[in-house]
Every structure is written in C-alpha cells, then in structure tokens.
XYZ file of C-alpha atoms in Angstrom:
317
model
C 13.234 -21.977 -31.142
C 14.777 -18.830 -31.857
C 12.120 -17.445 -33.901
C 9.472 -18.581 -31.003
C 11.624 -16.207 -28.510
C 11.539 -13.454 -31.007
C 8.060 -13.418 -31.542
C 7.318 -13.407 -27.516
C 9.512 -10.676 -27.210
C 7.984 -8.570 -29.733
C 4.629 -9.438 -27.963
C 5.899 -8.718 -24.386
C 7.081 -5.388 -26.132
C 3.854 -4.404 -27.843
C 2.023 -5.035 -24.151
C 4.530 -3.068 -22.251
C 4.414 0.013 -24.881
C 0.507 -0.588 -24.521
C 0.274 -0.820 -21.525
C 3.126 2.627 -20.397
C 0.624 4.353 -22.875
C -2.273 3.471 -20.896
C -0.351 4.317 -17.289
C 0.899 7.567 -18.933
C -2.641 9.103 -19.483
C -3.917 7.912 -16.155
C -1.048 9.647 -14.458
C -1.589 12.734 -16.493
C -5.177 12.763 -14.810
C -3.930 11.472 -11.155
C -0.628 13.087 -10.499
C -1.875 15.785 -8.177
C -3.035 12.880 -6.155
C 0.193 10.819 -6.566
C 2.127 13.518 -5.542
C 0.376 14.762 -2.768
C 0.357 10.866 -1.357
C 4.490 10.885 -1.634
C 4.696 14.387 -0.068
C 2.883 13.549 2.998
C 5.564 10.401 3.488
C 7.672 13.169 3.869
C 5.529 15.058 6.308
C 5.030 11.874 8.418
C 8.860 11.363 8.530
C 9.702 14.997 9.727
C 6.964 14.243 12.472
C 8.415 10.962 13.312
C 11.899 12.605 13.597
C 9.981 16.047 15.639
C 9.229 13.959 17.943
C 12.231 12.227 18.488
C 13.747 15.761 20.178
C 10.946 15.638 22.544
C 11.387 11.765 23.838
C 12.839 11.272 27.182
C 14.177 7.710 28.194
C 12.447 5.707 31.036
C 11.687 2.359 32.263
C 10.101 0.185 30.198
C 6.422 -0.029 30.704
C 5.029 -3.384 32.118
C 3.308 -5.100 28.703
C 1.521 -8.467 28.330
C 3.426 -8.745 24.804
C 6.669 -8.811 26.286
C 5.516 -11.342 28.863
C 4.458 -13.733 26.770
C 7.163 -13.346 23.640
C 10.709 -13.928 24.611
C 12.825 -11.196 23.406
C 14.876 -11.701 20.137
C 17.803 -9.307 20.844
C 19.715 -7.067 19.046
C 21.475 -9.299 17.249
C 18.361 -10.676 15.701
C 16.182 -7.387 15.110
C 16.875 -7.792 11.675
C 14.178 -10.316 11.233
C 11.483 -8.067 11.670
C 12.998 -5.643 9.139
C 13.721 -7.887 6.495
C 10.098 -9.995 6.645
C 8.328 -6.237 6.217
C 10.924 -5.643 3.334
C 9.967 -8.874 1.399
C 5.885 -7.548 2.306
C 6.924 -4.426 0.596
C 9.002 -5.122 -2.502
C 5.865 -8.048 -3.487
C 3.575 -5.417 -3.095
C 5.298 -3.110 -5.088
C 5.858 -5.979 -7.895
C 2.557 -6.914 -7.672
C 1.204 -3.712 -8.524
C 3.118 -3.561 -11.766
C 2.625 -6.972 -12.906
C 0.252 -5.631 -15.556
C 2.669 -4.427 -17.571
C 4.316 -8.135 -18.013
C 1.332 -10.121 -18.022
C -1.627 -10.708 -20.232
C -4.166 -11.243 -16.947
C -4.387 -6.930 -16.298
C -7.458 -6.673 -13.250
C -5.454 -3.362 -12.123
C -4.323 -0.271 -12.895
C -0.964 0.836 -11.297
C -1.564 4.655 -11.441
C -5.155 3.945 -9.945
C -4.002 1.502 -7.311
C -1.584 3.313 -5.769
C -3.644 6.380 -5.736
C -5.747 4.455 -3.393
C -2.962 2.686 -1.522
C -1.685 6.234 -1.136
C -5.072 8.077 0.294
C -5.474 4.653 2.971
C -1.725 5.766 3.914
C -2.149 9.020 4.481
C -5.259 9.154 6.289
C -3.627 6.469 8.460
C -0.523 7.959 9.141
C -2.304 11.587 10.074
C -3.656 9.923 13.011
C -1.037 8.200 14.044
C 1.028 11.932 14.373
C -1.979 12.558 16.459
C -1.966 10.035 18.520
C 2.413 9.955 19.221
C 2.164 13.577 20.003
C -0.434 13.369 22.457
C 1.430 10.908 24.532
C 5.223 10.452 24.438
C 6.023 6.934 26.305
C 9.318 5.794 27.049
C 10.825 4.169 24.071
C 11.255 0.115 24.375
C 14.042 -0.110 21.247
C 17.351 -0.699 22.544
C 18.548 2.184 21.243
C 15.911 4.779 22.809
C 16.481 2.639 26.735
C 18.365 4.740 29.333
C 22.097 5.170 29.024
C 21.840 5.570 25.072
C 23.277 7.918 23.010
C 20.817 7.950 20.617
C 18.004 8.051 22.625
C 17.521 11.641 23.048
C 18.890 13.886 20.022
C 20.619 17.113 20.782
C 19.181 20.186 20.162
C 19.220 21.190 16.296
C 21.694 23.364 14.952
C 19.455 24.689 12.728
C 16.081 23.713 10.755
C 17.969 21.989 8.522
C 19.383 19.634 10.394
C 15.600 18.996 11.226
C 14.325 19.001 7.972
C 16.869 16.654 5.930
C 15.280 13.941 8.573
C 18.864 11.945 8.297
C 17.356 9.498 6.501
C 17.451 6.317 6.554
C 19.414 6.330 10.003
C 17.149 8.988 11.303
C 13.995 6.861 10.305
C 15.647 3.409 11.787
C 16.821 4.741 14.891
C 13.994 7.021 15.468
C 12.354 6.817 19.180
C 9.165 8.628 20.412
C 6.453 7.743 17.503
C 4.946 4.616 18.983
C 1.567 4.577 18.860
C 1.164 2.765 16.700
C 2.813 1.333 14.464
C 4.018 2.214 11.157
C 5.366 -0.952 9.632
C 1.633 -2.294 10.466
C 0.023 0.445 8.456
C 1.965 -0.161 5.557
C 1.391 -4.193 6.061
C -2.255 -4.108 6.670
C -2.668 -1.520 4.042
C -1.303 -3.393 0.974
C -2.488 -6.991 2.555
C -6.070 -5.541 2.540
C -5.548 -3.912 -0.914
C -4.699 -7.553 -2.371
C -7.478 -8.751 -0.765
C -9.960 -6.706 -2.768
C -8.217 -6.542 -6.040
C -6.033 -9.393 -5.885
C -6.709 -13.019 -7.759
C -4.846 -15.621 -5.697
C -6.317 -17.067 -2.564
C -3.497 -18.781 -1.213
C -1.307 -15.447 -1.477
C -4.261 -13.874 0.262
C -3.922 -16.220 2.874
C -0.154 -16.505 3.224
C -0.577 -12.015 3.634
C -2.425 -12.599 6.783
C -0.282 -15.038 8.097
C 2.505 -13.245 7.432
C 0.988 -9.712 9.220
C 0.599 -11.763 11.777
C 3.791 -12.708 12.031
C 5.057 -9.212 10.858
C 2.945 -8.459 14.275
C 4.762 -10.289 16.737
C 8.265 -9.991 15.614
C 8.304 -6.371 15.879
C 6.932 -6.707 19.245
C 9.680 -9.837 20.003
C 12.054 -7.071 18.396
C 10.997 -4.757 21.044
C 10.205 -2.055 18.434
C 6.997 -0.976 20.199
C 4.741 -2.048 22.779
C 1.444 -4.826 21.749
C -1.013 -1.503 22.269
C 1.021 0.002 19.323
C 0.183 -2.868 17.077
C -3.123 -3.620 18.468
C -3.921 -0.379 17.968
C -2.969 -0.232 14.226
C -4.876 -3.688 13.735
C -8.047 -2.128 13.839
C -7.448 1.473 13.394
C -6.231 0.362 9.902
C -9.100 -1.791 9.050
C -11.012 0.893 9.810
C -9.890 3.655 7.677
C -9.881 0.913 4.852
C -13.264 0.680 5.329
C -14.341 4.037 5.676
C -12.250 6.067 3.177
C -13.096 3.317 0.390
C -16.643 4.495 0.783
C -15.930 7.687 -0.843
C -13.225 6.551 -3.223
C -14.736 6.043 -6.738
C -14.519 2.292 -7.793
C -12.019 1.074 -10.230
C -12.604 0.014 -13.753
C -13.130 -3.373 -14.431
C -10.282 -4.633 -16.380
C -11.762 -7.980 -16.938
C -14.305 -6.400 -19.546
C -12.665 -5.676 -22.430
C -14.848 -3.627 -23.893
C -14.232 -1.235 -21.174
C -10.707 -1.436 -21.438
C -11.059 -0.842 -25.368
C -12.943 2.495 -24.377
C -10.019 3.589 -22.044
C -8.507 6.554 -23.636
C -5.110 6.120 -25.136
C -4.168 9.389 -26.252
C -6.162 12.691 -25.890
C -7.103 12.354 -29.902
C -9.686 9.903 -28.723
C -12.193 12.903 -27.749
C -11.916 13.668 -31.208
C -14.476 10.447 -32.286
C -17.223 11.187 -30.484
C -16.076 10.244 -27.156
C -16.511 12.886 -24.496
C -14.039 14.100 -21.072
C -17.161 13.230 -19.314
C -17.597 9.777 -21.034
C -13.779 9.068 -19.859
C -14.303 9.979 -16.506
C -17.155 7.581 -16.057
C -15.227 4.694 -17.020
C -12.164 5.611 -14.631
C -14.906 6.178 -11.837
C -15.963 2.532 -11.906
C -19.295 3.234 -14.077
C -18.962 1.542 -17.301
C -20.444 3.226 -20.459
C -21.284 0.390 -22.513
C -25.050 -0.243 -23.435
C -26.805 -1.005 -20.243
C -28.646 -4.259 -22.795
C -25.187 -5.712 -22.736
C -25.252 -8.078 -19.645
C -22.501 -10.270 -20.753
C -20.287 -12.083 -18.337
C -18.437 -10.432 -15.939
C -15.965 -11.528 -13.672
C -15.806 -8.733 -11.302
C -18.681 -8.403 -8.785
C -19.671 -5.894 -6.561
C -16.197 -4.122 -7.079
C -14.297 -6.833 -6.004
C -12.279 -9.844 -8.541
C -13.287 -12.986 -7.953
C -10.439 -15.462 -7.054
C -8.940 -18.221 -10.178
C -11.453 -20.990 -10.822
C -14.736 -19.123 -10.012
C -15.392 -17.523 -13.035
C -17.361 -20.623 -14.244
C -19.666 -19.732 -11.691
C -20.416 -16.341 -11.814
C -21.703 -16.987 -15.253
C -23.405 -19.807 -14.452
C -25.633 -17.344 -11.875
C -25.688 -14.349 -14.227
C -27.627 -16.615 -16.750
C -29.784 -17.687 -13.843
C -29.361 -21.869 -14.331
C-alpha cells in the first residue's frame, strides 16, 4: 500500500514540475498581458471609490425588482456575498486543475489572459456608464441618514489612492450601473462554458448566476437595470472581443502539446519563435496529412462521453 502511495506521489510530482515548467514559459511570453489585466483591477477600484465622493443620498428609485423580491435585510446580505465567493474560489480552482490532473484541455497562463482582457473591456464601460449618471444608492449603507454614504472630502491623494480596501470596496456607493459581481460571474460562467468539460457544472453556473442575480438585487445592492444591464452587456463583449483573441491550443492533441516549448533550448532543434507562436495562437503545426482524432472542434471541448462521436463523424461512417 505504501509503495502504491509513493509511486502516485512521485507521479503527481513529475506532472506538477511538468506542468510549472510549461506555465513558466507561457508566462514569460504573456506577462505584459497578465499584468496589465491585474493593474486595471486597480484602476476600476480607484474609479469605484472616485465616485463614491461624488454620490449624494436620495430616495430610492421606484424598481420592478424590488416589487417583486422581498427584501432580505441586513442581517442576511451576506448571502449574496458568500454565493459569489464560492463562484469565485471554483473558478479560480478550476483554472489550475491542470496542474493536479492528468485530463489538461487548458492552459492557466492562457486562460486567464483571456478571462483578464473580457474583464477589462467590461469593467471600462461600466466606469463609463456610473460616471455618466450617479443614482441614489439603494445599499443600506449609501440610504439617507448614513454615515457612510457620502465620504468626506480627502485629506490628500492618498487617502484616495490606497482605496481602503476591502472596506472601501464593500461599502462603496455610487458605481451602480451595472454590476460588478455580474461581470465577474458571467465572465468565468461563460469561460467554462467554452473550455470547460462537465455539462452538469455548466448547467449548475447558470443556475447559480441566476441566482447570484436576484440575491444581490433581494440584497438591495443595486437596482434590476444594473444587473440587466450587465446580462447582456457581458455576453456581448464575450462575444465580440473573442473574435480577435487568438484561439487556444488544443491540449487534447498530444502531439501539439509535445511541440509546446519547454525551455528556450528547444529553438535550438530546428524549431523556430515563429513555429512556437503558431501553436500558442491556436494553429497547430503538425502535418496538415495527419487528420487523426480530435476532440476539440471548432475551438470549443466537447463535453465527457462525446468523444466516441466526433470520431465516428471525422471518419465519415
């Protein structure tokens, strides 16, 4: 039994050295992009908390959301938090699961990169949008007679730029439309959608951004336009900025991920830079008369337990 364990463990070793090896030289190529993706978070959140000096409490606006959901209260606003916070830590584990496990369709570096660009491109509009308009906050702590809902003038920039974070990001009031806990939601629920392999867990994501979708507006967190808006605004950008993101490789074909660079003495045998971007681009350079099975179609996985029939169509019976 002993010896069983030990030989696991030497194999879960050898694919998580393997696999580091392989993340290391796609971040050496990527970081720029990486980077620039975790520096705008940073933007967005000094916008979110900009705007917060320039909200002014009011009545609540009349909203069909609020009609029809009864209001959870403050003692239960956590719910909303903590179902976008179990979203958020499985997406992050999901996108590492290739280092653990033998099935690899992803690469982390690659798929955060896109996660990243959707983000961003998202959450530039949405600064657009909450600085156009400023409408009277509907959290409990941004209603009339707060303390909170109005900050005081800053003593000086830094005050502004150190954001107070988290409590400057939870109690924040002014950046409504629309919503940001939807953008991250949709964003990694459509991401597994593409590249993920399970259909139920595809299925239970929607159901739960659905849910996500009317607890934060039960939570009074922001109005239904805020989240209606970020429904399709979301989806859209998804759709659009995919266009003119490169493909990823397709991990399922081995041969491709044998050609994957591993170190930059590779370039040394023959392979080219040019070769290596190719294959990182989504265009594979093994010999166009090798039309073996593949399980990836159209630059999306196919789901567990349709494999059989992909290469039952690819041989044309």
């Amino acid at each position: 039994m002993s010896f069983y364990i030990g030989r696991e463990a030497s194999k879960l070793w050898k694919r998580i050295c393997a696999e580091t090896t392989t993340e290391i030289n796609l971040l050496a190529e990527n970081w720029k992009y990486l980077l620039a993706g975790i520096v705008f978070q940073y933007i967005h959140g000094l916008a979110a908390r900009g705007v917060h000096y320039l909200h002014r409490p009011g009545p609540t606006l009349q909203d069909l959301g609020f009609i029809l959901l009864p209001e959870l209260g403050q003692e239960k606003a956590y719910i909303s938090e903590t179902l976008f916070t179990f979203i958020f830590l499985s997406f992050v584990l999901w996108t590492f699961h290739p280092f653990l496990f033998k099935s690899k369709k992803i690469y982390t570096v690659l798929i955060w990169c896109r996660v990243l660009c959707f983000l961003v491109v998202s959450q530039a509009l949405r600064i657009v949008t909450f600085y156009a308009t400023q409408l009277p906050g509907p959290n409990y702590h941004c209603r009339e007679g707060s303390k909170l809902a109005t900050l005081p003038r800053p003593d000086s920039i830094f005050e502004v730029l150190l954001i107070n974070f988290p409590r400057g990001v939870i109690y924040g009031c002014g950046d409504l439309i629309f919503s940001s806990h939807m953008i991250f939601t949709l964003v990694f629920v459509l991401t597994y959608q593409k590249y993920g392999t399970r259909r139920c867990i595809k299925q239970l994501g929607w159901t739960l951004s659905v849910c996500q979708s009317l607890l934060i507006i039960a939570s009074r967190k922001h109005y239904t336009v805020d989240v209606v808006v970020a429904w399709y605004t979301v989806n859209l950008v998804v759709f659009f900025v995919e266009k003119k993101l490169p493909e990823l490789p397709d991990r399922t074909n081995a041969a491709a991920t044998l050609l994957l660079p591993l170190s930059t003495k590779d370039n040394k045998d023959g392979r080219t830079k040019e070769e290596n971007h190719k294959l990182l681009n989504g265009n594979s350079v093994v010999d166009p008369a090798d039309w073996r099975q593949r399980t990836q179609a159209n630059g999306k996985i196919l789901e567990d337990g349709h494999t059989n029939h992909a290469d039952t169509a690819m041989n044309g019976a």
